PDB file of C-alpha atoms in Angstrom:
ATOM      1  CA  MET A   1     154.535 180.172 282.818  1.00  0.00           C
ATOM      2  CA  GLN A   2     155.002 183.404 281.572  1.00  0.00           C
ATOM      3  CA  PHE A   3     158.406 184.872 279.542  1.00  0.00           C
ATOM      4  CA  PRO A   4     159.881 187.906 279.441  1.00  0.00           C
ATOM      5  CA  THR A   5     157.395 190.025 276.605  1.00  0.00           C
ATOM      6  CA  LEU A   6     159.315 189.934 273.324  1.00  0.00           C
ATOM      7  CA  TYR A   7     160.616 193.699 272.056  1.00  0.00           C
ATOM      8  CA  PRO A   8     158.777 195.366 268.962  1.00  0.00           C
ATOM      9  CA  THR A   9     159.213 194.107 266.103  1.00  0.00           C
ATOM     10  CA  PHE A  10     158.645 196.067 262.173  1.00  0.00           C
ATOM     11  CA  PHE A  11     157.054 193.123 260.675  1.00  0.00           C
ATOM     12  CA  THR A  12     156.801 193.577 256.632  1.00  0.00           C
ATOM     13  CA  ALA A  13     153.883 192.092 254.975  1.00  0.00           C
ATOM     14  CA  THR A  14     153.814 191.993 250.703  1.00  0.00           C
ATOM     15  CA  CYS A  15     151.703 190.189 248.520  1.00  0.00           C
ATOM     16  CA  ASN A  16     153.237 187.941 246.382  1.00  0.00           C
ATOM     17  CA  ASN A  17     153.926 188.722 243.224  1.00  0.00           C
ATOM     18  CA  TRP A  18     153.494 192.702 244.286  1.00  0.00           C
ATOM     19  CA  LEU A  19     149.320 192.348 243.633  1.00  0.00           C
ATOM     20  CA  HIS A  20     147.069 194.353 244.861  1.00  0.00           C
ATOM     21  CA  LEU A  21     145.887 192.279 246.949  1.00  0.00           C
ATOM     22  CA  LEU A  22     144.285 194.639 249.166  1.00  0.00           C
ATOM     23  CA  GLN A  23     142.820 197.862 247.132  1.00  0.00           C
ATOM     24  CA  ASP A  24     139.640 197.078 248.024  1.00  0.00           C
ATOM     25  CA  VAL A  25     138.002 198.839 252.142  1.00  0.00           C
ATOM     26  CA  GLN A  26     137.463 195.174 252.574  1.00  0.00           C
ATOM     27  CA  CYS A  27     140.636 193.112 252.126  1.00  0.00           C
ATOM     28  CA  LYS A  28     141.548 195.794 254.049  1.00  0.00           C
ATOM     29  CA  ASP A  29     139.365 195.477 256.056  1.00  0.00           C
ATOM     30  CA  ILE A  30     140.152 191.522 257.284  1.00  0.00           C
ATOM     31  CA  ILE A  31     143.826 192.794 258.855  1.00  0.00           C
ATOM     32  CA  ILE A  32     141.805 195.324 260.908  1.00  0.00           C
ATOM     33  CA  ASN A  33     139.892 192.628 262.315  1.00  0.00           C
ATOM     34  CA  SER A  34     142.437 189.636 262.839  1.00  0.00           C
ATOM     35  CA  LEU A  35     144.483 192.865 264.339  1.00  0.00           C
ATOM     36  CA  SER A  36     142.077 192.633 267.151  1.00  0.00           C
ATOM     37  CA  PHE A  37     141.221 190.221 267.466  1.00  0.00           C
ATOM     38  CA  LEU A  38     144.960 189.446 268.151  1.00  0.00           C
ATOM     39  CA  VAL A  39     145.110 192.414 270.695  1.00  0.00           C
ATOM     40  CA  GLU A  40     141.722 191.017 271.952  1.00  0.00           C
ATOM     41  CA  LYS A  41     143.149 187.580 272.698  1.00  0.00           C
ATOM     42  CA  GLN A  42     146.506 189.180 273.877  1.00  0.00           C
ATOM     43  CA  ARG A  43     148.476 187.770 271.743  1.00  0.00           C
ATOM     44  CA  ILE A  44     149.550 191.325 270.611  1.00  0.00           C
ATOM     45  CA  ARG A  45     150.393 194.834 270.673  1.00  0.00           C
ATOM     46  CA  VAL A  46     150.465 197.852 267.662  1.00  0.00           C
ATOM     47  CA  LEU A  47     152.680 200.116 268.315  1.00  0.00           C
ATOM     48  CA  GLY A  48     151.268 201.685 264.295  1.00  0.00           C
ATOM     49  CA  PHE A  49     150.466 200.259 261.511  1.00  0.00           C
ATOM     50  CA  VAL A  50     149.599 200.572 257.393  1.00  0.00           C
ATOM     51  CA  ILE A  51     147.540 199.017 254.702  1.00  0.00           C
ATOM     52  CA  MET A  52     148.845 199.471 251.170  1.00  0.00           C
ATOM     53  CA  ASN A  53     147.627 198.062 248.386  1.00  0.00           C
ATOM     54  CA  ASN A  54     150.286 195.526 248.349  1.00  0.00           C
ATOM     55  CA  HIS A  55     151.694 195.089 251.353  1.00  0.00           C
ATOM     56  CA  LEU A  56     151.924 196.328 255.129  1.00  0.00           C
ATOM     57  CA  HIS A  57     153.980 197.513 257.680  1.00  0.00           C
ATOM     58  CA  MET A  58     153.317 197.259 261.910  1.00  0.00           C
ATOM     59  CA  ILE A  59     154.971 197.451 264.650  1.00  0.00           C
ATOM     60  CA  TRP A  60     154.045 194.589 267.271  1.00  0.00           C
ATOM     61  CA  GLN A  61     155.137 193.307 270.137  1.00  0.00           C
ATOM     62  CA  ILE A  62     154.152 189.958 270.239  1.00  0.00           C
ATOM     63  CA  LEU A  63     153.040 189.316 274.941  1.00  0.00           C
ATOM     64  CA  GLY A  64     153.207 187.035 277.200  1.00  0.00           C
ATOM     65  CA  ASP A  65     153.950 183.421 275.984  1.00  0.00           C
ATOM     66  CA  HIS A  66     153.369 183.625 272.432  1.00  0.00           C
ATOM     67  CA  LYS A  67     155.653 182.966 270.545  1.00  0.00           C
ATOM     68  CA  ARG A  68     156.915 185.686 267.246  1.00  0.00           C
ATOM     69  CA  GLU A  69     156.576 183.211 264.813  1.00  0.00           C
ATOM     70  CA  ASP A  70     153.639 181.009 265.184  1.00  0.00           C
ATOM     71  CA  VAL A  71     151.665 184.884 265.618  1.00  0.00           C
ATOM     72  CA  GLN A  72     153.332 185.826 262.353  1.00  0.00           C
ATOM     73  CA  ARG A  73     152.241 182.043 260.625  1.00  0.00           C
ATOM     74  CA  ASP A  74     148.708 182.474 261.854  1.00  0.00           C
ATOM     75  CA  PHE A  75     148.629 185.755 260.976  1.00  0.00           C
ATOM     76  CA  LEU A  76     149.678 185.914 257.609  1.00  0.00           C
ATOM     77  CA  LYS A  77     147.962 182.181 257.303  1.00  0.00           C
ATOM     78  CA  TYR A  78     144.196 183.693 258.049  1.00  0.00           C
ATOM     79  CA  THR A  79     144.502 186.716 256.080  1.00  0.00           C
ATOM     80  CA  GLY A  80     145.765 185.040 253.356  1.00  0.00           C
ATOM     81  CA  GLN A  81     142.919 182.058 253.376  1.00  0.00           C
ATOM     82  CA  GLN A  82     140.440 185.377 254.152  1.00  0.00           C
ATOM     83  CA  ILE A  83     141.105 187.676 250.809  1.00  0.00           C
ATOM     84  CA  LYS A  84     140.978 184.456 249.449  1.00  0.00           C
ATOM     85  CA  PHE A  85     138.274 183.891 250.290  1.00  0.00           C
ATOM     86  CA  TYR A  86     137.109 187.268 249.139  1.00  0.00           C
ATOM     87  CA  LEU A  87     138.624 187.307 245.392  1.00  0.00           C
ATOM     88  CA  GLN A  88     136.427 184.200 245.200  1.00  0.00           C
ATOM     89  CA  LYS A  89     133.204 185.623 245.235  1.00  0.00           C
ATOM     90  CA  ASN A  90     134.452 188.986 244.488  1.00  0.00           C
ATOM     91  CA  ASN A  91     138.103 189.375 241.901  1.00  0.00           C
ATOM     92  CA  PRO A  92     138.274 185.672 240.595  1.00  0.00           C
ATOM     93  CA  ASP A  93     141.141 187.385 238.224  1.00  0.00           C
ATOM     94  CA  LEU A  94     142.699 188.870 240.430  1.00  0.00           C
ATOM     95  CA  LEU A  95     142.935 185.428 242.129  1.00  0.00           C
ATOM     96  CA  GLU A  96     143.706 183.796 239.714  1.00  0.00           C
ATOM     97  CA  LYS A  97     147.197 185.580 239.243  1.00  0.00           C
ATOM     98  CA  CYS A  98     147.828 184.139 242.778  1.00  0.00           C
ATOM     99  CA  ARG A  99     147.763 180.547 241.516  1.00  0.00           C
ATOM    100  CA  VAL A 100     150.806 178.619 242.474  1.00  0.00           C
ATOM    101  CA  ASN A 101     152.346 175.017 241.635  1.00  0.00           C
ATOM    102  CA  ALA A 102     152.452 174.422 245.091  1.00  0.00           C
ATOM    103  CA  LYS A 103     151.722 170.522 247.142  1.00  0.00           C
ATOM    104  CA  ASP A 104     150.246 172.561 250.146  1.00  0.00           C
ATOM    105  CA  ARG A 105     149.012 174.601 248.285  1.00  0.00           C
ATOM    106  CA  GLN A 106     146.652 176.453 245.325  1.00  0.00           C
ATOM    107  CA  TYR A 107     147.257 180.191 245.697  1.00  0.00           C
ATOM    108  CA  GLN A 108     150.058 182.549 247.218  1.00  0.00           C
ATOM    109  CA  ILE A 109     148.782 185.440 249.062  1.00  0.00           C
ATOM    110  CA  TRP A 110     151.799 186.660 251.028  1.00  0.00           C
ATOM    111  CA  LYS A 111     155.207 186.686 249.667  1.00  0.00           C
ATOM    112  CA  ARG A 112     157.319 184.083 251.450  1.00  0.00           C
ATOM    113  CA  ASN A 113     159.653 184.819 254.156  1.00  0.00           C
ATOM    114  CA  ALA A 114     157.893 188.106 255.781  1.00  0.00           C
ATOM    115  CA  LEU A 115     160.165 190.775 257.489  1.00  0.00           C
ATOM    116  CA  SER A 116     160.863 191.018 260.299  1.00  0.00           C
ATOM    117  CA  ILE A 117     163.528 193.270 262.646  1.00  0.00           C
ATOM    118  CA  GLU A 118     163.231 193.915 266.402  1.00  0.00           C
ATOM    119  CA  ILE A 119     162.914 197.021 268.030  1.00  0.00           C
ATOM    120  CA  PHE A 120     165.380 197.999 270.290  1.00  0.00           C
ATOM    121  CA  SER A 121     165.662 201.984 270.852  1.00  0.00           C
ATOM    122  CA  GLU A 122     162.872 204.407 270.831  1.00  0.00           C
ATOM    123  CA  ALA A 123     164.555 206.846 268.054  1.00  0.00           C
ATOM    124  CA  VAL A 124     164.572 203.563 265.232  1.00  0.00           C
ATOM    125  CA  MET A 125     160.951 202.715 267.234  1.00  0.00           C
ATOM    126  CA  VAL A 126     160.342 207.101 266.215  1.00  0.00           C
ATOM    127  CA  GLN A 127     162.053 206.317 262.248  1.00  0.00           C
ATOM    128  CA  LYS A 128     160.743 203.139 261.882  1.00  0.00           C
ATOM    129  CA  LEU A 129     156.810 204.846 263.030  1.00  0.00           C
ATOM    130  CA  ASN A 130     158.198 207.959 260.150  1.00  0.00           C
ATOM    131  CA  TYR A 131     158.156 205.357 257.531  1.00  0.00           C
ATOM    132  CA  ILE A 132     154.806 203.685 258.191  1.00  0.00           C
ATOM    133  CA  HIS A 133     152.988 205.693 257.977  1.00  0.00           C
ATOM    134  CA  LEU A 134     155.253 207.722 255.017  1.00  0.00           C
ATOM    135  CA  ASN A 135     154.869 205.565 253.016  1.00  0.00           C
ATOM    136  CA  PRO A 136     151.083 207.107 251.906  1.00  0.00           C
ATOM    137  CA  VAL A 137     152.961 209.810 251.037  1.00  0.00           C
ATOM    138  CA  ARG A 138     154.939 209.079 248.601  1.00  0.00           C
ATOM    139  CA  ALA A 139     152.616 206.897 247.588  1.00  0.00           C
ATOM    140  CA  GLY A 140     150.975 209.501 245.927  1.00  0.00           C
ATOM    141  CA  LEU A 141     147.237 208.327 247.618  1.00  0.00           C
ATOM    142  CA  VAL A 142     148.061 211.375 250.211  1.00  0.00           C
ATOM    143  CA  LEU A 143     149.319 215.150 251.481  1.00  0.00           C
ATOM    144  CA  LEU A 144     149.210 214.557 254.936  1.00  0.00           C
ATOM    145  CA  PRO A 145     150.222 210.843 256.140  1.00  0.00           C
ATOM    146  CA  GLU A 146     147.674 211.602 259.236  1.00  0.00           C
ATOM    147  CA  ASP A 147     144.952 212.281 256.123  1.00  0.00           C
ATOM    148  CA  TYR A 148     145.192 207.870 254.537  1.00  0.00           C
ATOM    149  CA  LEU A 149     142.323 206.201 256.591  1.00  0.00           C
ATOM    150  CA  TYR A 150     144.907 203.136 257.716  1.00  0.00           C
ATOM    151  CA  SER A 151     147.287 204.051 258.911  1.00  0.00           C
ATOM    152  CA  SER A 152     148.190 205.118 263.192  1.00  0.00           C
ATOM    153  CA  ALA A 153     149.717 208.073 262.356  1.00  0.00           C
ATOM    154  CA  ALA A 154     146.336 210.046 262.142  1.00  0.00           C
ATOM    155  CA  PHE A 155     146.557 208.112 265.853  1.00  0.00           C
ATOM    156  CA  TYR A 156     150.657 209.696 266.725  1.00  0.00           C
ATOM    157  CA  GLU A 157     149.456 213.287 265.358  1.00  0.00           C
ATOM    158  CA  LEU A 158     145.617 214.185 265.846  1.00  0.00           C
ATOM    159  CA  GLN A 159     145.455 211.684 268.954  1.00  0.00           C
ATOM    160  CA  LEU A 160     142.384 210.616 267.096  1.00  0.00           C
ATOM    161  CA  GLU A 161     140.875 206.846 268.477  1.00  0.00           C
ATOM    162  CA  ARG A 162     140.029 205.054 264.974  1.00  0.00           C
ATOM    163  CA  PHE A 163     141.729 201.672 265.548  1.00  0.00           C
ATOM    164  CA  SER A 164     140.610 200.383 269.274  1.00  0.00           C
ATOM    165  CA  PHE A 165     143.515 197.799 269.439  1.00  0.00           C
ATOM    166  CA  LEU A 166     145.837 200.583 269.120  1.00  0.00           C
ATOM    167  CA  SER A 167     148.416 201.506 271.224  1.00  0.00           C
ATOM    168  CA  HIS A 168     151.060 204.867 272.186  1.00  0.00           C
ATOM    169  CA  TYR A 169     154.285 203.019 271.393  1.00  0.00           C
ATOM    170  CA  LYS A 170     155.386 204.999 275.041  1.00  0.00           C
ATOM    171  CA  ASP A 171     152.442 203.137 277.133  1.00  0.00           C
TER     172      ASP A 171
END
């Protein structure tokens, strides 16, 4: 049974304690590869994103009969585990800062209760995309949004297809 597709969602995941866990390119690539996998498996459409050093924003749309909570949980669990494995090998001191006293885990990569807001209009979609794309500019990383590699800004501004998993929100 196919259920109707859900509205696109503005989603923010923040690294626990605002640690710069996504600073290394390899950790950003974990996010990229996970999004690519979810698109390939037709669980989501990605309409926009930015990966910063300590958080990520994206606009995604859950497809088919998949539930937002399940996709979000699986995405955060998988990327959290992969980032933990990477840090165990390459930056154990940083990983130690993620240690928590919890019964169900030793480390907490993502803050709990990620932000998730449905987008019901094109005006809000454009506003959220602009907000996402201006993150690296506001952080002083680039002068123009499209110059930041780990973002969909160049896709929208220059029609560059750096990431095969991206879909235009008008498509």
